[in-house]
Amino acid sequence: MLKTMVVIGTLLAMSFYFINGTKKGIDEIVTIEHDGRIRQSIVHLPPMIQDDKLPVVLVFHGLFGNSNYTKNTYGMTEVGDREGFITVYPEGTGTLNSVLLSWNSGFCCGYAMENDVDDVSYIAELLGRLESVYPIDEKRVYLIGLSNGGMLVYRLMSSYPDLFAACAIVSSSPAGGASEDNVVMIEPPDTAIPLIVFHGMEDPIIPFDGGFSSSSEANGIYFPSIEESVKLWAEKMGAVNMSEKSLENGLVLLREYTGEDERSLVHFYAITDGDHTWPGREKGIDALSSSSQANIKASELIWEFMKDKHLD
């Protein structure tokens, strides 16, 4: 049986959440003991609480990331402060405390996969704990993941499709393996979940057209074509009709997959000169190293896509 211990640094009475906070919102630390490991997340509360129940966005870091770097560089914290939703930044696992962390996708990567860490059940438990403590609208729970974190989002969509109003994937893949003939594909859910995807066509870590990763951290994993993987997931979720738009003078291609059900919806942004990064990020090492000339801002587009999506 799972033991849960929650330590919330500055949690006051529930009435606190209906009073204005600071201009930049408030951070709290939530700690859970799961499968004998102490797991930590940062919960960021917006400065203005305007509703009894708030949307919540869980944002998952990439390989070797952590919650603090994710909170400070992906841009979702600022969007949440402006738009009035809670952002949560869970951490993966590793041999060191809160650095060089990973998620277990089933085919990648690092400590989490090597030690068969059950990240899927951990996130389900974390979400239940968050909903019991914070004023969360259970019909408006959203997931975002970068790279290895995006792989975990695919797994959560597959395992708990009825929990999430919409999801976002950045520079990631739902499949990988030792070779082209030995690929593990995360099974798309039977229940449609609106999904928005971003991927750079010059990504060397998870190649857009498929191939072996150039990253030593990914241990030479083979990834199938991102275009084909997204199409497979779209069609499995009932989004069988595709239209394409060219944006920013051809720098960005947008494929929109739709179906009869309004939740059968996938938006796929392919950045022609994009590499392995979060498009439009203005902070962090990746923001300095990216060579893309596209002006697309993933954080803004993700919330624009998600904000009107909710469970029935």
PDB file of C-alpha atoms in Angstrom:
ATOM      1  CA  MET A   1       0.000   0.000   0.000  1.00  0.00           C
ATOM      2  CA  LEU A   2       1.289   3.430  -0.877  1.00  0.00           C
ATOM      3  CA  LYS A   3       2.256   5.717   1.977  1.00  0.00           C
ATOM      4  CA  THR A   4       1.745   9.399   1.431  1.00  0.00           C
ATOM      5  CA  MET A   5       3.370  12.210   3.340  1.00  0.00           C
ATOM      6  CA  VAL A   6       2.731  15.732   2.209  1.00  0.00           C
ATOM      7  CA  VAL A   7       4.835  18.628   3.413  1.00  0.00           C
ATOM      8  CA  ILE A   8       3.524  21.986   2.232  1.00  0.00           C
ATOM      9  CA  GLY A   9       5.819  24.783   3.276  1.00  0.00           C
ATOM     10  CA  THR A  10       3.536  27.801   3.430  1.00  0.00           C
ATOM     11  CA  LEU A  11       0.064  26.284   3.307  1.00  0.00           C
ATOM     12  CA  LEU A  12      -2.430  28.317   5.351  1.00  0.00           C
ATOM     13  CA  ALA A  13      -6.166  27.913   5.784  1.00  0.00           C
ATOM     14  CA  MET A  14      -8.126  27.364   2.563  1.00  0.00           C
ATOM     15  CA  SER A  15      -9.496  30.900   2.790  1.00  0.00           C
ATOM     16  CA  PHE A  16      -5.975  32.090   1.957  1.00  0.00           C
ATOM     17  CA  TYR A  17      -6.501  31.145  -1.686  1.00  0.00           C
ATOM     18  CA  PHE A  18      -9.253  33.708  -2.155  1.00  0.00           C
ATOM     19  CA  ILE A  19      -7.042  36.639  -1.193  1.00  0.00           C
ATOM     20  CA  ASN A  20      -4.644  38.356  -3.572  1.00  0.00           C
ATOM     21  CA  GLY A  21      -1.111  37.023  -3.424  1.00  0.00           C
ATOM     22  CA  THR A  22       2.102  38.679  -4.519  1.00  0.00           C
ATOM     23  CA  LYS A  23       2.496  40.123  -8.007  1.00  0.00           C
ATOM     24  CA  LYS A  24       4.439  37.062  -9.129  1.00  0.00           C
ATOM     25  CA  GLY A  25       2.381  34.470  -7.310  1.00  0.00           C
ATOM     26  CA  ILE A  26       3.449  32.062  -4.584  1.00  0.00           C
ATOM     27  CA  ASP A  27       5.533  28.866  -4.649  1.00  0.00           C
ATOM     28  CA  GLU A  28       4.923  25.930  -2.338  1.00  0.00           C
ATOM     29  CA  ILE A  29       6.739  22.613  -2.046  1.00  0.00           C
ATOM     30  CA  VAL A  30       4.735  19.380  -1.994  1.00  0.00           C
ATOM     31  CA  THR A  31       6.546  16.198  -0.973  1.00  0.00           C
ATOM     32  CA  ILE A  32       5.116  12.688  -1.298  1.00  0.00           C
ATOM     33  CA  GLU A  33       6.621   9.361  -0.260  1.00  0.00           C
ATOM     34  CA  HIS A  34       5.879   6.931  -3.085  1.00  0.00           C
ATOM     35  CA  ASP A  35       7.301   3.423  -3.464  1.00  0.00           C
ATOM     36  CA  GLY A  36       9.904   4.205  -0.820  1.00  0.00           C
ATOM     37  CA  ARG A  37      11.114   7.364  -2.561  1.00  0.00           C
ATOM     38  CA  ILE A  38      10.580  10.964  -1.499  1.00  0.00           C
ATOM     39  CA  ARG A  39       9.140  12.800  -4.519  1.00  0.00           C
ATOM     40  CA  GLN A  40       8.983  16.579  -4.729  1.00  0.00           C
ATOM     41  CA  SER A  41       6.979  19.094  -6.769  1.00  0.00           C
ATOM     42  CA  ILE A  42       6.739  22.865  -6.864  1.00  0.00           C
ATOM     43  CA  VAL A  43       3.185  24.208  -6.835  1.00  0.00           C
ATOM     44  CA  HIS A  44       2.910  27.779  -8.121  1.00  0.00           C
ATOM     45  CA  LEU A  45      -0.235  29.713  -7.202  1.00  0.00           C
ATOM     46  CA  PRO A  46      -1.265  32.733  -9.299  1.00  0.00           C
ATOM     47  CA  PRO A  47      -1.344  36.161  -7.615  1.00  0.00           C
ATOM     48  CA  MET A  48      -5.042  36.753  -8.299  1.00  0.00           C
ATOM     49  CA  ILE A  49      -7.626  34.107  -7.377  1.00  0.00           C
ATOM     50  CA  GLN A  50     -10.836  34.978  -9.200  1.00  0.00           C
ATOM     51  CA  ASP A  51     -12.748  31.674  -9.118  1.00  0.00           C
ATOM     52  CA  ASP A  52     -13.626  29.070  -6.488  1.00  0.00           C
ATOM     53  CA  LYS A  53     -11.970  26.404  -8.641  1.00  0.00           C
ATOM     54  CA  LEU A  54      -8.888  26.915 -10.778  1.00  0.00           C
ATOM     55  CA  PRO A  55      -7.428  25.083 -13.772  1.00  0.00           C
ATOM     56  CA  VAL A  56      -4.167  23.267 -13.059  1.00  0.00           C
ATOM     57  CA  VAL A  57      -1.302  22.624 -15.486  1.00  0.00           C
ATOM     58  CA  LEU A  58       1.319  19.986 -14.663  1.00  0.00           C
ATOM     59  CA  VAL A  59       4.612  20.670 -16.478  1.00  0.00           C
ATOM     60  CA  PHE A  60       7.182  17.870 -16.802  1.00  0.00           C
ATOM     61  CA  HIS A  61      10.887  18.611 -17.267  1.00  0.00           C
ATOM     62  CA  GLY A  62      13.125  16.965 -19.823  1.00  0.00           C
ATOM     63  CA  LEU A  63      15.955  14.502 -19.208  1.00  0.00           C
ATOM     64  CA  PHE A  64      18.361  15.742 -16.517  1.00  0.00           C
ATOM     65  CA  GLY A  65      16.049  18.650 -15.673  1.00  0.00           C
ATOM     66  CA  ASN A  66      14.330  19.549 -12.422  1.00  0.00           C
ATOM     67  CA  SER A  67      11.302  21.456 -11.179  1.00  0.00           C
ATOM     68  CA  ASN A  68      13.025  24.738 -10.378  1.00  0.00           C
ATOM     69  CA  TYR A  69      14.649  25.130 -13.807  1.00  0.00           C
ATOM     70  CA  THR A  70      11.380  24.180 -15.489  1.00  0.00           C
ATOM     71  CA  LYS A  71       9.375  26.689 -13.456  1.00  0.00           C
ATOM     72  CA  ASN A  72      11.814  29.491 -14.201  1.00  0.00           C
ATOM     73  CA  THR A  73      12.506  28.934 -17.902  1.00  0.00           C
ATOM     74  CA  TYR A  74       9.609  27.293 -19.795  1.00  0.00           C
ATOM     75  CA  GLY A  75       7.358  30.349 -19.576  1.00  0.00           C
ATOM     76  CA  MET A  76       4.270  28.625 -18.176  1.00  0.00           C
ATOM     77  CA  THR A  77       4.658  30.261 -14.759  1.00  0.00           C
ATOM     78  CA  GLU A  78       4.247  33.708 -16.293  1.00  0.00           C
ATOM     79  CA  VAL A  79       1.253  32.596 -18.369  1.00  0.00           C
ATOM     80  CA  GLY A  80      -0.328  31.063 -15.269  1.00  0.00           C
ATOM     81  CA  ASP A  81       0.159  34.255 -13.261  1.00  0.00           C
ATOM     82  CA  ARG A  82      -1.462  36.291 -16.020  1.00  0.00           C
ATOM     83  CA  GLU A  83      -4.317  33.912 -16.813  1.00  0.00           C
ATOM     84  CA  GLY A  84      -5.048  32.702 -13.284  1.00  0.00           C
ATOM     85  CA  PHE A  85      -4.231  28.986 -13.273  1.00  0.00           C
ATOM     86  CA  ILE A  86      -2.116  26.832 -10.958  1.00  0.00           C
ATOM     87  CA  THR A  87       1.116  25.418 -12.368  1.00  0.00           C
ATOM     88  CA  VAL A  88       2.714  22.302 -10.892  1.00  0.00           C
ATOM     89  CA  TYR A  89       6.289  21.214 -11.588  1.00  0.00           C
ATOM     90  CA  PRO A  90       6.881  17.583 -10.553  1.00  0.00           C
ATOM     91  CA  GLU A  91      10.362  16.079 -10.419  1.00  0.00           C
ATOM     92  CA  GLY A  92      11.611  12.797 -11.796  1.00  0.00           C
ATOM     93  CA  THR A  93      14.164  10.602 -10.021  1.00  0.00           C
ATOM     94  CA  GLY A  94      17.929  10.214 -10.046  1.00  0.00           C
ATOM     95  CA  THR A  95      20.933   9.303  -7.954  1.00  0.00           C
ATOM     96  CA  LEU A  96      21.380  12.900  -6.805  1.00  0.00           C
ATOM     97  CA  ASN A  97      18.937  15.116  -4.965  1.00  0.00           C
ATOM     98  CA  SER A  98      16.898  17.263  -7.370  1.00  0.00           C
ATOM     99  CA  VAL A  99      19.437  17.295 -10.231  1.00  0.00           C
ATOM    100  CA  LEU A 100      20.036  15.084 -13.296  1.00  0.00           C
ATOM    101  CA  LEU A 101      16.519  13.642 -13.059  1.00  0.00           C
ATOM    102  CA  SER A 102      14.582  11.441 -15.478  1.00  0.00           C
ATOM    103  CA  TRP A 103      11.158   9.894 -16.148  1.00  0.00           C
ATOM    104  CA  ASN A 104      10.380   6.275 -17.000  1.00  0.00           C
ATOM    105  CA  SER A 105       8.634   6.193 -20.375  1.00  0.00           C
ATOM    106  CA  GLY A 106       9.034   2.447 -20.836  1.00  0.00           C
ATOM    107  CA  PHE A 107      11.731   2.929 -23.483  1.00  0.00           C
ATOM    108  CA  CYS A 108      13.677   5.925 -22.132  1.00  0.00           C
ATOM    109  CA  CYS A 109      15.571   7.171 -20.085  1.00  0.00           C
ATOM    110  CA  GLY A 110      18.299   7.175 -17.453  1.00  0.00           C
ATOM    111  CA  TYR A 111      17.837   6.297 -13.790  1.00  0.00           C
ATOM    112  CA  ALA A 112      14.046   6.153 -13.912  1.00  0.00           C
ATOM    113  CA  MET A 113      13.913   3.518 -16.649  1.00  0.00           C
ATOM    114  CA  GLU A 114      16.924   1.586 -15.371  1.00  0.00           C
ATOM    115  CA  ASN A 115      15.265   1.296 -11.944  1.00  0.00           C
ATOM    116  CA  ASP A 116      11.739   0.714 -13.281  1.00  0.00           C
ATOM    117  CA  VAL A 117      10.343   3.714 -11.405  1.00  0.00           C
ATOM    118  CA  ASP A 118       6.536   3.807 -11.492  1.00  0.00           C
ATOM    119  CA  ASP A 119       6.123   7.447 -12.481  1.00  0.00           C
ATOM    120  CA  VAL A 120       2.606   6.907 -13.846  1.00  0.00           C
ATOM    121  CA  SER A 121       1.074   5.823 -10.538  1.00  0.00           C
ATOM    122  CA  TYR A 122       3.097   8.493  -8.717  1.00  0.00           C
ATOM    123  CA  ILE A 123       1.585  11.274 -10.840  1.00  0.00           C
ATOM    124  CA  ALA A 124      -1.903   9.824 -10.339  1.00  0.00           C
ATOM    125  CA  GLU A 125      -1.350   9.894  -6.578  1.00  0.00           C
ATOM    126  CA  LEU A 126       0.130  13.392  -6.731  1.00  0.00           C
ATOM    127  CA  LEU A 127      -2.871  14.666  -8.660  1.00  0.00           C
ATOM    128  CA  GLY A 128      -5.272  13.197  -6.118  1.00  0.00           C
ATOM    129  CA  ARG A 129      -3.352  14.846  -3.295  1.00  0.00           C
ATOM    130  CA  LEU A 130      -3.285  18.216  -5.071  1.00  0.00           C
ATOM    131  CA  GLU A 131      -7.045  18.078  -5.676  1.00  0.00           C
ATOM    132  CA  SER A 132      -7.635  17.397  -1.977  1.00  0.00           C
ATOM    133  CA  VAL A 133      -5.570  20.392  -0.866  1.00  0.00           C
ATOM    134  CA  TYR A 134      -5.864  23.096  -3.528  1.00  0.00           C
ATOM    135  CA  PRO A 135      -8.937  24.688  -5.177  1.00  0.00           C
ATOM    136  CA  ILE A 136      -8.549  22.708  -8.410  1.00  0.00           C
ATOM    137  CA  ASP A 137     -11.218  22.326 -11.075  1.00  0.00           C
ATOM    138  CA  GLU A 138     -11.078  18.567 -11.740  1.00  0.00           C
ATOM    139  CA  LYS A 139     -12.572  19.118 -15.194  1.00  0.00           C
ATOM    140  CA  ARG A 140      -9.657  21.361 -16.195  1.00  0.00           C
ATOM    141  CA  VAL A 141      -6.483  19.372 -15.518  1.00  0.00           C
ATOM    142  CA  TYR A 142      -3.822  19.768 -18.217  1.00  0.00           C
ATOM    143  CA  LEU A 143      -0.427  18.165 -18.878  1.00  0.00           C
ATOM    144  CA  ILE A 144       2.663  19.519 -20.663  1.00  0.00           C
ATOM    145  CA  GLY A 145       5.935  17.676 -21.187  1.00  0.00           C
ATOM    146  CA  LEU A 146       9.273  18.455 -22.812  1.00  0.00           C
ATOM    147  CA  SER A 147      11.374  15.645 -24.327  1.00  0.00           C
ATOM    148  CA  ASN A 148      11.600  12.845 -21.711  1.00  0.00           C
ATOM    149  CA  GLY A 149       8.800  14.641 -19.835  1.00  0.00           C
ATOM    150  CA  GLY A 150       6.681  14.528 -22.988  1.00  0.00           C
ATOM    151  CA  MET A 151       7.138  10.761 -23.092  1.00  0.00           C
ATOM    152  CA  LEU A 152       5.637  10.565 -19.613  1.00  0.00           C
ATOM    153  CA  VAL A 153       2.704  12.716 -20.757  1.00  0.00           C
ATOM    154  CA  TYR A 154       2.054  10.183 -23.535  1.00  0.00           C
ATOM    155  CA  ARG A 155       2.060   7.405 -20.911  1.00  0.00           C
ATOM    156  CA  LEU A 156      -0.342   9.316 -18.658  1.00  0.00           C
ATOM    157  CA  MET A 157      -2.684   9.952 -21.587  1.00  0.00           C
ATOM    158  CA  SER A 158      -2.617   6.242 -22.357  1.00  0.00           C
ATOM    159  CA  SER A 159      -3.175   5.146 -18.750  1.00  0.00           C
ATOM    160  CA  TYR A 160      -5.639   7.781 -17.491  1.00  0.00           C
ATOM    161  CA  PRO A 161      -7.401   9.326 -20.509  1.00  0.00           C
ATOM    162  CA  ASP A 162     -10.462  10.334 -18.483  1.00  0.00           C
ATOM    163  CA  LEU A 163      -8.474  12.598 -16.149  1.00  0.00           C
ATOM    164  CA  PHE A 164      -7.113  15.208 -18.554  1.00  0.00           C
ATOM    165  CA  ALA A 165      -8.865  18.010 -20.420  1.00  0.00           C
ATOM    166  CA  ALA A 166      -5.991  18.541 -22.890  1.00  0.00           C
ATOM    167  CA  CYS A 167      -2.269  17.829 -23.211  1.00  0.00           C
ATOM    168  CA  ALA A 168       0.827  19.308 -24.866  1.00  0.00           C
ATOM    169  CA  ILE A 169       4.015  17.650 -26.103  1.00  0.00           C
ATOM    170  CA  VAL A 170       7.233  19.506 -26.946  1.00  0.00           C
ATOM    171  CA  SER A 171      10.216  17.874 -28.690  1.00  0.00           C
ATOM    172  CA  SER A 172       9.262  14.342 -27.728  1.00  0.00           C
ATOM    173  CA  SER A 173       8.105  10.950 -29.003  1.00  0.00           C
ATOM    174  CA  PRO A 174       5.603   8.273 -27.942  1.00  0.00           C
ATOM    175  CA  ALA A 175       7.891   5.511 -29.208  1.00  0.00           C
ATOM    176  CA  GLY A 176      11.490   4.373 -29.211  1.00  0.00           C
ATOM    177  CA  GLY A 177      13.684   1.313 -29.007  1.00  0.00           C
ATOM    178  CA  ALA A 178      17.002  -0.371 -29.658  1.00  0.00           C
ATOM    179  CA  SER A 179      16.478  -0.457 -33.416  1.00  0.00           C
ATOM    180  CA  GLU A 180      13.945   0.214 -36.156  1.00  0.00           C
ATOM    181  CA  ASP A 181      12.669  -3.356 -35.748  1.00  0.00           C
ATOM    182  CA  ASN A 182      12.516  -3.186 -31.961  1.00  0.00           C
ATOM    183  CA  VAL A 183      10.397  -0.141 -31.118  1.00  0.00           C
ATOM    184  CA  VAL A 184       8.121   0.227 -28.100  1.00  0.00           C
ATOM    185  CA  MET A 185       5.044   2.368 -28.872  1.00  0.00           C
ATOM    186  CA  ILE A 186       2.985   3.830 -26.040  1.00  0.00           C
ATOM    187  CA  GLU A 187      -0.577   2.811 -26.842  1.00  0.00           C
ATOM    188  CA  PRO A 188      -2.837   5.742 -27.805  1.00  0.00           C
ATOM    189  CA  PRO A 189      -5.951   6.009 -25.621  1.00  0.00           C
ATOM    190  CA  ASP A 190      -9.379   4.882 -26.783  1.00  0.00           C
ATOM    191  CA  THR A 191     -10.784   8.097 -25.327  1.00  0.00           C
ATOM    192  CA  ALA A 192      -9.819  11.199 -27.330  1.00  0.00           C
ATOM    193  CA  ILE A 193      -7.795  13.907 -25.576  1.00  0.00           C
ATOM    194  CA  PRO A 194      -7.135  17.232 -27.357  1.00  0.00           C
ATOM    195  CA  LEU A 195      -3.403  17.372 -28.031  1.00  0.00           C
ATOM    196  CA  ILE A 196      -0.975  20.037 -29.222  1.00  0.00           C
ATOM    197  CA  VAL A 197       2.507  18.999 -30.384  1.00  0.00           C
ATOM    198  CA  PHE A 198       5.669  20.955 -31.254  1.00  0.00           C
ATOM    199  CA  HIS A 199       8.773  19.492 -32.894  1.00  0.00           C
ATOM    200  CA  GLY A 200      11.819  20.902 -34.653  1.00  0.00           C
ATOM    201  CA  MET A 201      12.627  19.385 -38.032  1.00  0.00           C
ATOM    202  CA  GLU A 202      16.371  19.721 -37.276  1.00  0.00           C
ATOM    203  CA  ASP A 203      16.153  18.048 -33.861  1.00  0.00           C
ATOM    204  CA  PRO A 204      19.240  15.796 -33.472  1.00  0.00           C
ATOM    205  CA  ILE A 205      18.128  14.286 -30.146  1.00  0.00           C
ATOM    206  CA  ILE A 206      14.729  12.970 -31.308  1.00  0.00           C
ATOM    207  CA  PRO A 207      15.040  13.158 -35.119  1.00  0.00           C
ATOM    208  CA  PHE A 208      11.939  14.473 -36.882  1.00  0.00           C
ATOM    209  CA  ASP A 209      12.214  11.946 -39.720  1.00  0.00           C
ATOM    210  CA  GLY A 210      13.175   9.117 -37.402  1.00  0.00           C
ATOM    211  CA  GLY A 211      16.560   7.617 -36.630  1.00  0.00           C
ATOM    212  CA  PHE A 212      19.008   7.089 -33.812  1.00  0.00           C
ATOM    213  CA  SER A 213      19.411   9.829 -31.223  1.00  0.00           C
ATOM    214  CA  SER A 214      22.677  11.766 -31.290  1.00  0.00           C
ATOM    215  CA  SER A 215      22.502  12.107 -27.501  1.00  0.00           C
ATOM    216  CA  SER A 216      24.716   9.891 -25.373  1.00  0.00           C
ATOM    217  CA  GLU A 217      22.206  10.391 -22.560  1.00  0.00           C
ATOM    218  CA  ALA A 218      19.513   8.687 -24.675  1.00  0.00           C
ATOM    219  CA  ASN A 219      21.817   5.644 -25.050  1.00  0.00           C
ATOM    220  CA  GLY A 220      21.509   5.462 -28.830  1.00  0.00           C
ATOM    221  CA  ILE A 221      17.738   5.013 -28.845  1.00  0.00           C
ATOM    222  CA  TYR A 222      16.044   4.687 -32.212  1.00  0.00           C
ATOM    223  CA  PHE A 223      12.985   6.926 -32.657  1.00  0.00           C
ATOM    224  CA  PRO A 224      10.432   6.401 -35.450  1.00  0.00           C
ATOM    225  CA  SER A 225       9.251   9.330 -37.575  1.00  0.00           C
ATOM    226  CA  ILE A 226       7.604  12.013 -35.437  1.00  0.00           C
ATOM    227  CA  GLU A 227       5.197  12.881 -38.251  1.00  0.00           C
ATOM    228  CA  GLU A 228       4.053   9.254 -38.500  1.00  0.00           C
ATOM    229  CA  SER A 229       3.798   8.881 -34.714  1.00  0.00           C
ATOM    230  CA  VAL A 230       1.646  11.998 -34.356  1.00  0.00           C
ATOM    231  CA  LYS A 231      -0.553  10.879 -37.240  1.00  0.00           C
ATOM    232  CA  LEU A 232      -1.003   7.449 -35.621  1.00  0.00           C
ATOM    233  CA  TRP A 233      -2.014   8.982 -32.297  1.00  0.00           C
ATOM    234  CA  ALA A 234      -4.370  11.439 -34.009  1.00  0.00           C
ATOM    235  CA  GLU A 235      -6.117   8.728 -35.995  1.00  0.00           C
ATOM    236  CA  LYS A 236      -6.384   6.381 -32.999  1.00  0.00           C
ATOM    237  CA  MET A 237      -8.142   9.206 -31.133  1.00  0.00           C
ATOM    238  CA  GLY A 238     -10.576   9.733 -33.998  1.00  0.00           C
ATOM    239  CA  ALA A 239      -8.882  12.768 -35.581  1.00  0.00           C
ATOM    240  CA  VAL A 240      -8.769  11.356 -39.113  1.00  0.00           C
ATOM    241  CA  ASN A 241      -9.112  14.561 -41.168  1.00  0.00           C
ATOM    242  CA  MET A 242      -5.967  16.627 -41.754  1.00  0.00           C
ATOM    243  CA  SER A 243      -5.434  20.144 -43.068  1.00  0.00           C
ATOM    244  CA  GLU A 244      -2.130  22.004 -43.312  1.00  0.00           C
ATOM    245  CA  LYS A 245      -1.137  25.658 -43.019  1.00  0.00           C
ATOM    246  CA  SER A 246       2.166  27.405 -43.662  1.00  0.00           C
ATOM    247  CA  LEU A 247       3.052  30.037 -41.040  1.00  0.00           C
ATOM    248  CA  GLU A 248       5.829  32.606 -40.683  1.00  0.00           C
ATOM    249  CA  ASN A 249       6.735  32.501 -44.381  1.00  0.00           C
ATOM    250  CA  GLY A 250       7.165  28.757 -44.290  1.00  0.00           C
ATOM    251  CA  LEU A 251       9.252  28.533 -41.106  1.00  0.00           C
ATOM    252  CA  VAL A 252       6.381  26.759 -39.316  1.00  0.00           C
ATOM    253  CA  LEU A 253       3.996  24.123 -40.674  1.00  0.00           C
ATOM    254  CA  LEU A 254       0.752  23.514 -38.792  1.00  0.00           C
ATOM    255  CA  ARG A 255      -1.128  20.270 -39.337  1.00  0.00           C
ATOM    256  CA  GLU A 256      -4.606  20.213 -37.816  1.00  0.00           C
ATOM    257  CA  TYR A 257      -6.198  16.800 -37.293  1.00  0.00           C
ATOM    258  CA  THR A 258      -9.934  16.778 -36.556  1.00  0.00           C
ATOM    259  CA  GLY A 259     -12.742  14.256 -36.186  1.00  0.00           C
ATOM    260  CA  GLU A 260     -16.468  14.037 -35.561  1.00  0.00           C
ATOM    261  CA  ASP A 261     -15.964  14.342 -31.786  1.00  0.00           C
ATOM    262  CA  GLU A 262     -14.836  17.848 -30.763  1.00  0.00           C
ATOM    263  CA  ARG A 263     -12.252  16.239 -28.463  1.00  0.00           C
ATOM    264  CA  SER A 264     -10.728  14.422 -31.438  1.00  0.00           C
ATOM    265  CA  LEU A 265      -8.327  17.277 -32.107  1.00  0.00           C
ATOM    266  CA  VAL A 266      -4.559  17.372 -32.647  1.00  0.00           C
ATOM    267  CA  HIS A 267      -2.533  20.458 -33.601  1.00  0.00           C
ATOM    268  CA  PHE A 268       0.987  19.605 -34.784  1.00  0.00           C
ATOM    269  CA  TYR A 269       3.497  22.457 -35.216  1.00  0.00           C
ATOM    270  CA  ALA A 270       6.622  21.475 -37.181  1.00  0.00           C
ATOM    271  CA  ILE A 271       9.341  24.142 -36.984  1.00  0.00           C
ATOM    272  CA  THR A 272      11.439  23.794 -40.141  1.00  0.00           C
ATOM    273  CA  ASP A 273      14.653  25.164 -38.590  1.00  0.00           C
ATOM    274  CA  GLY A 274      13.833  24.080 -35.042  1.00  0.00           C
ATOM    275  CA  ASP A 275      16.122  21.945 -32.920  1.00  0.00           C
ATOM    276  CA  HIS A 276      15.607  20.120 -29.606  1.00  0.00           C
ATOM    277  CA  THR A 277      14.147  22.913 -27.535  1.00  0.00           C
ATOM    278  CA  TRP A 278      11.015  24.677 -26.298  1.00  0.00           C
ATOM    279  CA  PRO A 279       9.982  27.083 -29.110  1.00  0.00           C
ATOM    280  CA  GLY A 280      10.047  30.725 -28.094  1.00  0.00           C
ATOM    281  CA  ARG A 281      11.699  30.166 -24.749  1.00  0.00           C
ATOM    282  CA  GLU A 282      13.392  33.360 -23.599  1.00  0.00           C
ATOM    283  CA  LYS A 283      15.250  32.034 -20.542  1.00  0.00           C
ATOM    284  CA  GLY A 284      17.696  29.232 -19.838  1.00  0.00           C
ATOM    285  CA  ILE A 285      20.580  27.627 -21.707  1.00  0.00           C
ATOM    286  CA  ASP A 286      18.367  26.340 -24.530  1.00  0.00           C
ATOM    287  CA  ALA A 287      17.116  29.849 -25.263  1.00  0.00           C
ATOM    288  CA  LEU A 288      20.686  30.959 -25.918  1.00  0.00           C
ATOM    289  CA  SER A 289      21.711  27.933 -27.974  1.00  0.00           C
ATOM    290  CA  SER A 290      18.654  27.565 -30.252  1.00  0.00           C
ATOM    291  CA  SER A 291      19.312  28.539 -33.868  1.00  0.00           C
ATOM    292  CA  SER A 292      15.659  28.768 -34.979  1.00  0.00           C
ATOM    293  CA  GLN A 293      14.486  31.992 -36.587  1.00  0.00           C
ATOM    294  CA  ALA A 294      10.800  31.214 -35.965  1.00  0.00           C
ATOM    295  CA  ASN A 295       8.882  33.537 -33.646  1.00  0.00           C
ATOM    296  CA  ILE A 296       6.473  30.852 -32.474  1.00  0.00           C
ATOM    297  CA  LYS A 297       5.970  30.807 -28.679  1.00  0.00           C
ATOM    298  CA  ALA A 298       4.945  27.408 -27.407  1.00  0.00           C
ATOM    299  CA  SER A 299       3.818  28.593 -23.958  1.00  0.00           C
ATOM    300  CA  GLU A 300       1.315  31.074 -25.379  1.00  0.00           C
ATOM    301  CA  LEU A 301       0.008  28.704 -28.052  1.00  0.00           C
ATOM    302  CA  ILE A 302      -0.366  25.862 -25.553  1.00  0.00           C
ATOM    303  CA  TRP A 303      -2.589  27.862 -23.229  1.00  0.00           C
ATOM    304  CA  GLU A 304      -4.568  29.312 -26.130  1.00  0.00           C
ATOM    305  CA  PHE A 305      -5.226  25.734 -27.236  1.00  0.00           C
ATOM    306  CA  MET A 306      -6.017  24.410 -23.758  1.00  0.00           C
ATOM    307  CA  LYS A 307      -7.990  27.146 -22.042  1.00  0.00           C
ATOM    308  CA  ASP A 308     -11.419  26.321 -23.451  1.00  0.00           C
ATOM    309  CA  LYS A 309     -11.010  22.536 -23.174  1.00  0.00           C
ATOM    310  CA  HIS A 310     -12.692  20.782 -20.257  1.00  0.00           C
ATOM    311  CA  LEU A 311     -14.068  17.396 -19.320  1.00  0.00           C
ATOM    312  CA  ASP A 312     -17.826  16.886 -19.370  1.00  0.00           C
TER     313      ASP A 312
END
